[in-house]
Amino acid sequence: MDYKYIDQLLERYWQCLTTLEEERILRAFFEQEDVPAHLLQWREWFVYPQAELQEQGLGDDFEERMLSLVDEPPVVKARTISLRKRLRPLTRAAAVVAIVLTLGNAIQISLDKPRSNKDSNEEGITENATMAKNDSILTDSAKQVPFTEVIRTWNNDAHRLQIQ
């Protein structure tokens, strides 16, 4: 028997040029019992989809099952967050602020603390030198003093130094 037509249809099938009718002819041919040996390799390709559809069958309730799956709302799992977890970022920020304020306060106190006169007298510094040193060290540079007050203070210090 000559299978030249089937060979031509297979060639067109692999090139995607067949019509639906020609594909039905190929399926019908490969469903037969006596398929030539050189075409047996393609038998499963054409018979398998038909057999699969017959075995699985969609059934009458297929559309209902699909619609029920589509209509189901998605399940959302709610997480419970305790008050402790909600306030954790706030407590961390408060701790950072407390540390910064404590360090700032400690630095301010150490800068504002006056130096004792006892230490300078023990080193053998005279009373006048101590007074000049204390005037320059203990003057608060951040304190706003009118210019006239500064001049008056200088004049008083200069007058005291001339008398002694």
Backbone as numpy.savetxt, mean C-alpha at the origin, in Angstrom:
# Nx Ny Nz CAx CAy CAz Cx Cy Cz
-12.17 -48.35 -52.71 -13.01 -47.18 -52.71 -12.13 -45.94 -52.71
-12.55 -44.91 -53.38 -11.77 -43.69 -53.50 -12.26 -42.67 -52.47
-11.34 -42.22 -51.62 -11.68 -41.26 -50.56 -11.09 -39.88 -50.87
-10.97 -39.61 -52.15 -10.38 -38.35 -52.58 -11.23 -37.15 -52.13
-12.56 -37.28 -52.19 -13.45 -36.19 -51.76 -13.28 -35.90 -50.27
-13.18 -36.94 -49.45 -12.98 -36.77 -48.00 -11.62 -36.11 -47.75
-10.61 -36.50 -48.49 -9.30 -35.87 -48.34 -9.36 -34.38 -48.68
-10.11 -34.04 -49.72 -10.26 -32.63 -50.09 -11.02 -31.86 -49.00
-12.06 -32.48 -48.46 -12.83 -31.82 -47.38 -11.96 -31.61 -46.14
-11.15 -32.60 -45.82 -10.25 -32.44 -44.66 -9.26 -31.31 -44.89
-8.75 -31.24 -46.13 -7.80 -30.16 -46.44 -8.47 -28.81 -46.29
-9.68 -28.67 -46.77 -10.42 -27.41 -46.64 -10.78 -27.14 -45.17
-11.07 -28.21 -44.42 -11.41 -28.06 -43.00 -10.23 -27.47 -42.22
-9.03 -27.96 -42.47 -7.85 -27.46 -41.75 -7.50 -26.03 -42.17
-7.95 -25.63 -43.32 -7.74 -24.25 -43.76 -8.90 -23.34 -43.36
-9.88 -23.90 -42.66 -11.07 -23.16 -42.18 -11.90 -22.60 -43.34
-12.06 -23.38 -44.37 -12.83 -22.94 -45.54 -14.10 -23.76 -45.73
-14.43 -24.70 -44.86 -15.61 -25.55 -45.04 -16.86 -24.84 -44.56
-17.98 -25.28 -45.15 -19.28 -24.80 -44.70 -19.79 -25.75 -43.64
-20.89 -25.38 -43.01 -21.47 -26.26 -42.00 -21.93 -27.59 -42.61
-22.43 -27.54 -43.82 -22.88 -28.76 -44.49 -21.70 -29.70 -44.75
-20.57 -29.17 -45.17 -19.40 -30.01 -45.43 -18.86 -30.62 -44.12
-18.97 -29.86 -43.04 -18.53 -30.40 -41.74 -19.46 -31.53 -41.28
-20.75 -31.40 -41.58 -21.69 -32.49 -41.24 -21.35 -33.74 -42.05
-20.94 -33.57 -43.29 -20.54 -34.71 -44.13 -19.33 -35.40 -43.51
-18.36 -34.63 -43.06 -17.17 -35.21 -42.43 -17.54 -35.97 -41.15
-18.43 -35.37 -40.33 -18.85 -36.06 -39.10 -19.57 -37.37 -39.42
-20.43 -37.34 -40.40 -21.16 -38.55 -40.79 -20.20 -39.61 -41.32
-19.21 -39.19 -42.07 -18.25 -40.15 -42.60 -17.46 -40.82 -41.47
-16.99 -40.04 -40.50 -16.16 -40.61 -39.43 -16.97 -41.38 -38.39
-18.30 -41.25 -38.41 -19.13 -42.04 -37.51 -19.35 -43.46 -38.04
-19.01 -43.73 -39.27 -19.17 -45.06 -39.85 -18.19 -46.04 -39.20
-18.49 -47.32 -39.36 -17.63 -48.37 -38.80 -16.36 -48.56 -39.64
-16.50 -48.52 -40.92 -15.34 -48.82 -41.79 -14.70 -47.53 -42.31
-13.78 -47.01 -41.54 -13.01 -45.81 -41.92 -11.63 -46.31 -42.34
-11.10 -45.84 -43.45 -9.78 -46.29 -43.91 -8.69 -46.00 -42.87
-7.65 -46.77 -42.89 -6.58 -46.69 -41.90 -5.89 -45.32 -41.91
-5.68 -44.75 -43.08 -4.95 -43.47 -43.13 -5.81 -42.30 -42.62
-7.13 -42.49 -42.42 -8.00 -41.44 -41.90 -8.42 -41.70 -40.45
-8.01 -42.82 -39.89 -8.40 -43.14 -38.50 -7.87 -42.13 -37.49
-6.78 -41.50 -37.79 -6.21 -40.55 -36.85 -7.12 -39.33 -36.62
-8.02 -39.04 -37.57 -8.92 -37.88 -37.43 -10.29 -38.26 -36.92
-10.52 -39.55 -36.71 -11.85 -40.01 -36.30 -12.27 -39.38 -34.97
-11.41 -39.42 -33.96 -11.76 -38.87 -32.65 -12.05 -37.37 -32.73
-11.41 -36.72 -33.68 -11.60 -35.27 -33.82 -13.04 -34.93 -34.19
-13.66 -35.77 -34.99 -15.02 -35.47 -35.45 -16.09 -36.22 -34.67
-15.78 -37.34 -34.08 -16.79 -38.13 -33.38 -16.90 -37.69 -31.91
-15.83 -37.31 -31.31 -15.81 -36.98 -29.88 -16.79 -35.87 -29.50
-16.86 -34.75 -30.21 -17.81 -33.69 -29.79 -19.25 -34.17 -29.79
-19.65 -34.98 -30.75 -21.02 -35.50 -30.79 -21.28 -36.42 -29.60
-20.34 -37.31 -29.33 -20.51 -38.24 -28.21 -20.56 -37.48 -26.89
-19.76 -36.46 -26.77 -19.72 -35.66 -25.54 -21.06 -34.97 -25.31
-21.64 -34.41 -26.33 -22.92 -33.74 -26.19 -24.02 -34.72 -25.80
-23.99 -35.93 -26.36 -25.01 -36.91 -26.03 -24.86 -37.40 -24.60
-23.63 -37.52 -24.11 -23.42 -38.01 -22.75 -23.80 -36.95 -21.72
-23.33 -35.74 -21.91 -23.56 -34.72 -20.89 -24.94 -34.12 -21.00
-25.43 -33.87 -22.12 -26.75 -33.28 -22.31 -27.02 -32.12 -21.36
-27.52 -31.07 -21.87 -27.76 -29.90 -21.04 -29.01 -30.06 -20.18
-29.97 -30.74 -20.64 -31.18 -30.96 -19.85 -32.15 -29.80 -19.97
-33.36 -30.06 -19.48 -34.42 -29.05 -19.56 -34.24 -27.94 -18.53
-33.64 -28.28 -17.42 -33.51 -27.30 -16.34 -32.19 -26.51 -16.41
-31.46 -26.64 -17.50 -30.17 -25.95 -17.63 -30.32 -24.43 -17.50
-31.29 -23.88 -18.19 -31.48 -22.44 -18.16 -31.84 -21.95 -16.76
-32.68 -22.71 -16.07 -33.06 -22.33 -14.70 -31.86 -22.37 -13.77
-31.02 -23.40 -13.92 -29.83 -23.50 -13.06 -28.88 -22.32 -13.31
-28.69 -21.98 -14.57 -27.78 -20.87 -14.89 -28.33 -19.55 -14.37
-29.63 -19.33 -14.52 -30.23 -18.09 -14.03 -30.17 -18.01 -12.51
-30.33 -19.14 -11.85 -30.25 -19.11 -10.38 -28.83 -18.78 -9.92
-27.83 -19.25 -10.67 -26.45 -18.92 -10.32 -26.15 -17.44 -10.56
-26.73 -16.90 -11.62 -26.47 -15.50 -11.95 -27.19 -14.58 -10.98
-28.38 -14.95 -10.57 -29.18 -14.08 -9.71 -28.74 -14.09 -8.26
-27.92 -15.04 -7.87 -27.47 -15.08 -6.48 -26.59 -13.87 -6.19
-26.89 -13.17 -5.10 -26.02 -12.04 -4.75 -24.67 -12.57 -4.24
-23.62 -11.85 -4.49 -22.31 -12.31 -4.00 -22.25 -12.29 -2.48
-21.59 -13.25 -1.93 -21.47 -13.35 -0.49 -20.36 -12.41 -0.02
-20.73 -11.53 0.89 -19.76 -10.58 1.43 -19.58 -10.90 2.90
-18.35 -11.19 3.26 -18.07 -11.51 4.65 -17.66 -10.23 5.37
-18.40 -9.88 6.39 -18.10 -8.67 7.14 -17.04 -8.97 8.19
-16.09 -8.07 8.29 -15.06 -8.21 9.31 -15.47 -7.39 10.52
-15.24 -7.93 11.67 -15.49 -7.17 12.89 -14.16 -6.59 13.36
-14.18 -5.31 13.62 -12.98 -4.61 14.08 -13.26 -4.10 15.48
-12.42 -4.51 16.40 -12.62 -4.11 17.79 -12.24 -2.64 17.97
-12.68 -2.08 19.06 -12.39 -0.68 19.36 -10.89 -0.48 19.53
-10.22 -1.45 20.10 -8.77 -1.36 20.29 -8.05 -1.23 18.94
-8.48 -2.02 17.95 -7.86 -1.95 16.63 -8.17 -0.63 15.94
-9.35 -0.10 16.16 -9.70 1.17 15.53 -8.91 2.33 16.11
-8.61 2.27 17.39 -7.91 3.38 18.05 -6.39 3.23 18.02
-5.89 2.12 17.53 -4.45 1.88 17.52 -3.67 2.98 16.78
-4.07 3.43 15.59 -3.31 4.52 14.95 -3.35 5.82 15.77
-4.48 6.08 16.41 -4.60 7.29 17.21 -3.69 7.23 18.43
-3.59 6.07 19.07 -2.73 5.95 20.24 -1.26 6.07 19.83
-0.91 5.56 18.69 0.47 5.70 18.21 0.82 7.16 17.97
-0.10 7.88 17.35 0.14 9.30 17.10 0.24 10.07 18.42
-0.60 9.72 19.39 -0.55 10.39 20.69 0.77 10.09 21.39
1.29 8.88 21.26 2.57 8.54 21.88 3.70 9.34 21.24
3.67 9.50 19.94 4.71 10.28 19.26 4.66 11.74 19.71
3.46 12.29 19.81 3.32 13.68 20.27 3.82 13.82 21.69
3.50 12.87 22.56 3.95 12.93 23.95 5.47 12.87 24.04
6.10 12.03 23.24 7.56 11.92 23.25 8.19 13.23 22.77
7.67 13.80 21.71 8.22 15.05 21.18 8.06 16.18 22.20
6.90 16.27 22.84 6.70 17.32 23.83 7.59 17.12 25.04
7.78 15.88 25.49 8.65 15.61 26.63 10.09 15.98 26.32
10.58 15.61 25.15 11.95 15.97 24.77 12.11 17.47 24.63
11.14 18.12 24.05 11.20 19.57 23.91 11.21 20.26 25.26
10.40 19.78 26.19 10.35 20.34 27.53 11.68 20.12 28.25
12.27 18.94 28.12 13.55 18.66 28.77 14.65 19.55 28.21
14.66 19.77 26.93 15.67 20.65 26.32 15.47 22.08 26.79
14.23 22.53 26.86 13.93 23.90 27.30 14.35 24.10 28.75
14.09 23.13 29.60 14.47 23.24 31.02 15.98 23.29 31.15
16.70 22.46 30.39 18.15 22.46 30.50 18.75 23.77 29.99
18.13 24.40 29.01 18.63 25.68 28.51 18.29 26.84 29.44
17.16 26.75 30.13 16.73 27.83 31.02 17.40 27.78 32.39
18.00 26.67 32.77 18.58 26.51 34.09 19.79 27.45 34.24
19.80 28.36 35.26 20.94 29.27 35.43 22.15 28.52 35.99
23.32 29.00 35.62 24.54 28.39 36.15 24.80 28.98 37.52
25.32 28.17 38.40 25.52 28.64 39.78 26.75 29.53 39.89
26.71 30.50 40.78 27.83 31.41 41.03 28.90 30.74 41.87
28.51 29.71 42.59 29.44 29.02 43.46 30.60 28.43 42.65
30.29 27.82 41.51 31.32 27.19 40.69 32.32 28.21 40.18
31.85 29.38 39.78 32.77 30.38 39.24 33.61 31.01 40.35
33.09 31.16 41.58 33.87 31.73 42.67 34.95 30.76 43.12
34.70 29.46 43.04 35.70 28.49 43.45 36.88 28.47 42.49
36.68 28.85 41.27 37.75 28.86 40.29 38.65 30.08 40.42
38.33 30.96 41.33 39.18 32.13 41.56 38.84 33.31 40.69
37.64 33.40 40.17 37.24 34.52 39.34 36.77 35.63 40.26
37.15 36.85 39.96 36.80 37.99 40.82 35.32 38.29 40.72
34.85 39.08 41.67 33.43 39.43 41.73 32.99 40.19 40.48
33.81 41.13 40.01 33.43 41.92 38.83 33.38 41.05 37.57
34.32 40.15 37.42 34.33 39.28 36.25 33.11 38.37 36.27
32.73 37.91 37.47 31.55 37.05 37.60 30.31 37.82 37.20
30.24 39.07 37.58 29.07 39.88 37.26 28.97 40.06 35.75
30.08 40.32 35.08 30.06 40.50 33.63 29.71 39.20 32.93
30.26 38.09 33.49 29.96 36.78 32.90 28.49 36.45 33.06
27.95 36.69 34.22 26.53 36.40 34.48 25.64 37.27 33.63
26.04 38.51 33.39 25.22 39.39 32.56 25.11 38.85 31.14
26.20 38.34 30.61 26.17 37.86 29.23 25.54 36.48 29.11
25.72 35.63 30.12 25.21 34.27 30.02 23.73 34.19 30.32
23.32 34.86 31.37 21.95 34.69 31.83 20.94 35.57 31.11
21.39 36.42 30.23 20.46 37.27 29.50 19.67 36.40 28.53
18.38 36.51 28.62 17.50 35.72 27.75 17.42 36.42 26.41
17.95 35.78 25.38 17.98 36.40 24.07 16.60 36.43 23.42
15.71 35.56 23.86 14.37 35.53 23.29 13.47 36.59 23.92
13.90 37.15 25.05 13.10 38.14 25.76 13.12 39.46 24.99
11.97 40.05 24.78 11.87 41.31 24.07 12.09 42.47 25.06
13.17 43.19 24.87 13.51 44.31 25.76 13.58 45.56 24.89
12.98 46.65 25.35 13.08 47.89 24.56 14.53 48.35 24.47
14.85 49.04 23.39 16.21 49.49 23.13 16.70 50.47 24.20
15.84 51.30 24.67 16.23 52.28 25.70 16.64 51.58 26.99
16.00 50.47 27.31 16.35 49.70 28.52 17.73 49.09 28.37
18.08 48.63 27.16 19.39 48.05 26.92 20.48 49.11 27.12
20.26 50.31 26.61 21.24 51.39 26.75 21.40 51.78 28.22
20.29 51.86 28.94 20.34 52.21 30.36 21.14 51.18 31.13
20.97 49.87 30.81 21.70 48.80 31.48 23.18 48.91 31.19
23.55 49.21 29.96 24.97 49.36 29.62 25.60 50.55 30.37
24.86 51.63 30.43 25.38 52.79 31.14 25.59 52.50 32.62
24.63 51.79 33.24 24.76 51.45 34.66 25.95 50.53 34.90
26.14 49.54 34.02 27.27 48.61 34.16 28.60 49.35 33.99
28.65 50.27 33.03 29.89 51.02 32.80 30.18 51.94 33.98
29.15 52.56 34.58 29.32 53.44 35.72 29.82 52.66 36.94
29.25 51.43 37.15 29.67 50.57 38.27 31.13 50.15 38.12
31.54 49.83 36.92 32.92 49.42 36.69 33.89 50.59 36.91
33.50 51.82 36.61 34.39 52.98 36.80 34.54 53.30 38.28
33.51 53.08 39.08 33.57 53.40 40.51 34.50 52.43 41.22
34.49 51.22 40.87 35.32 50.24 41.57 36.70 50.36 41.07
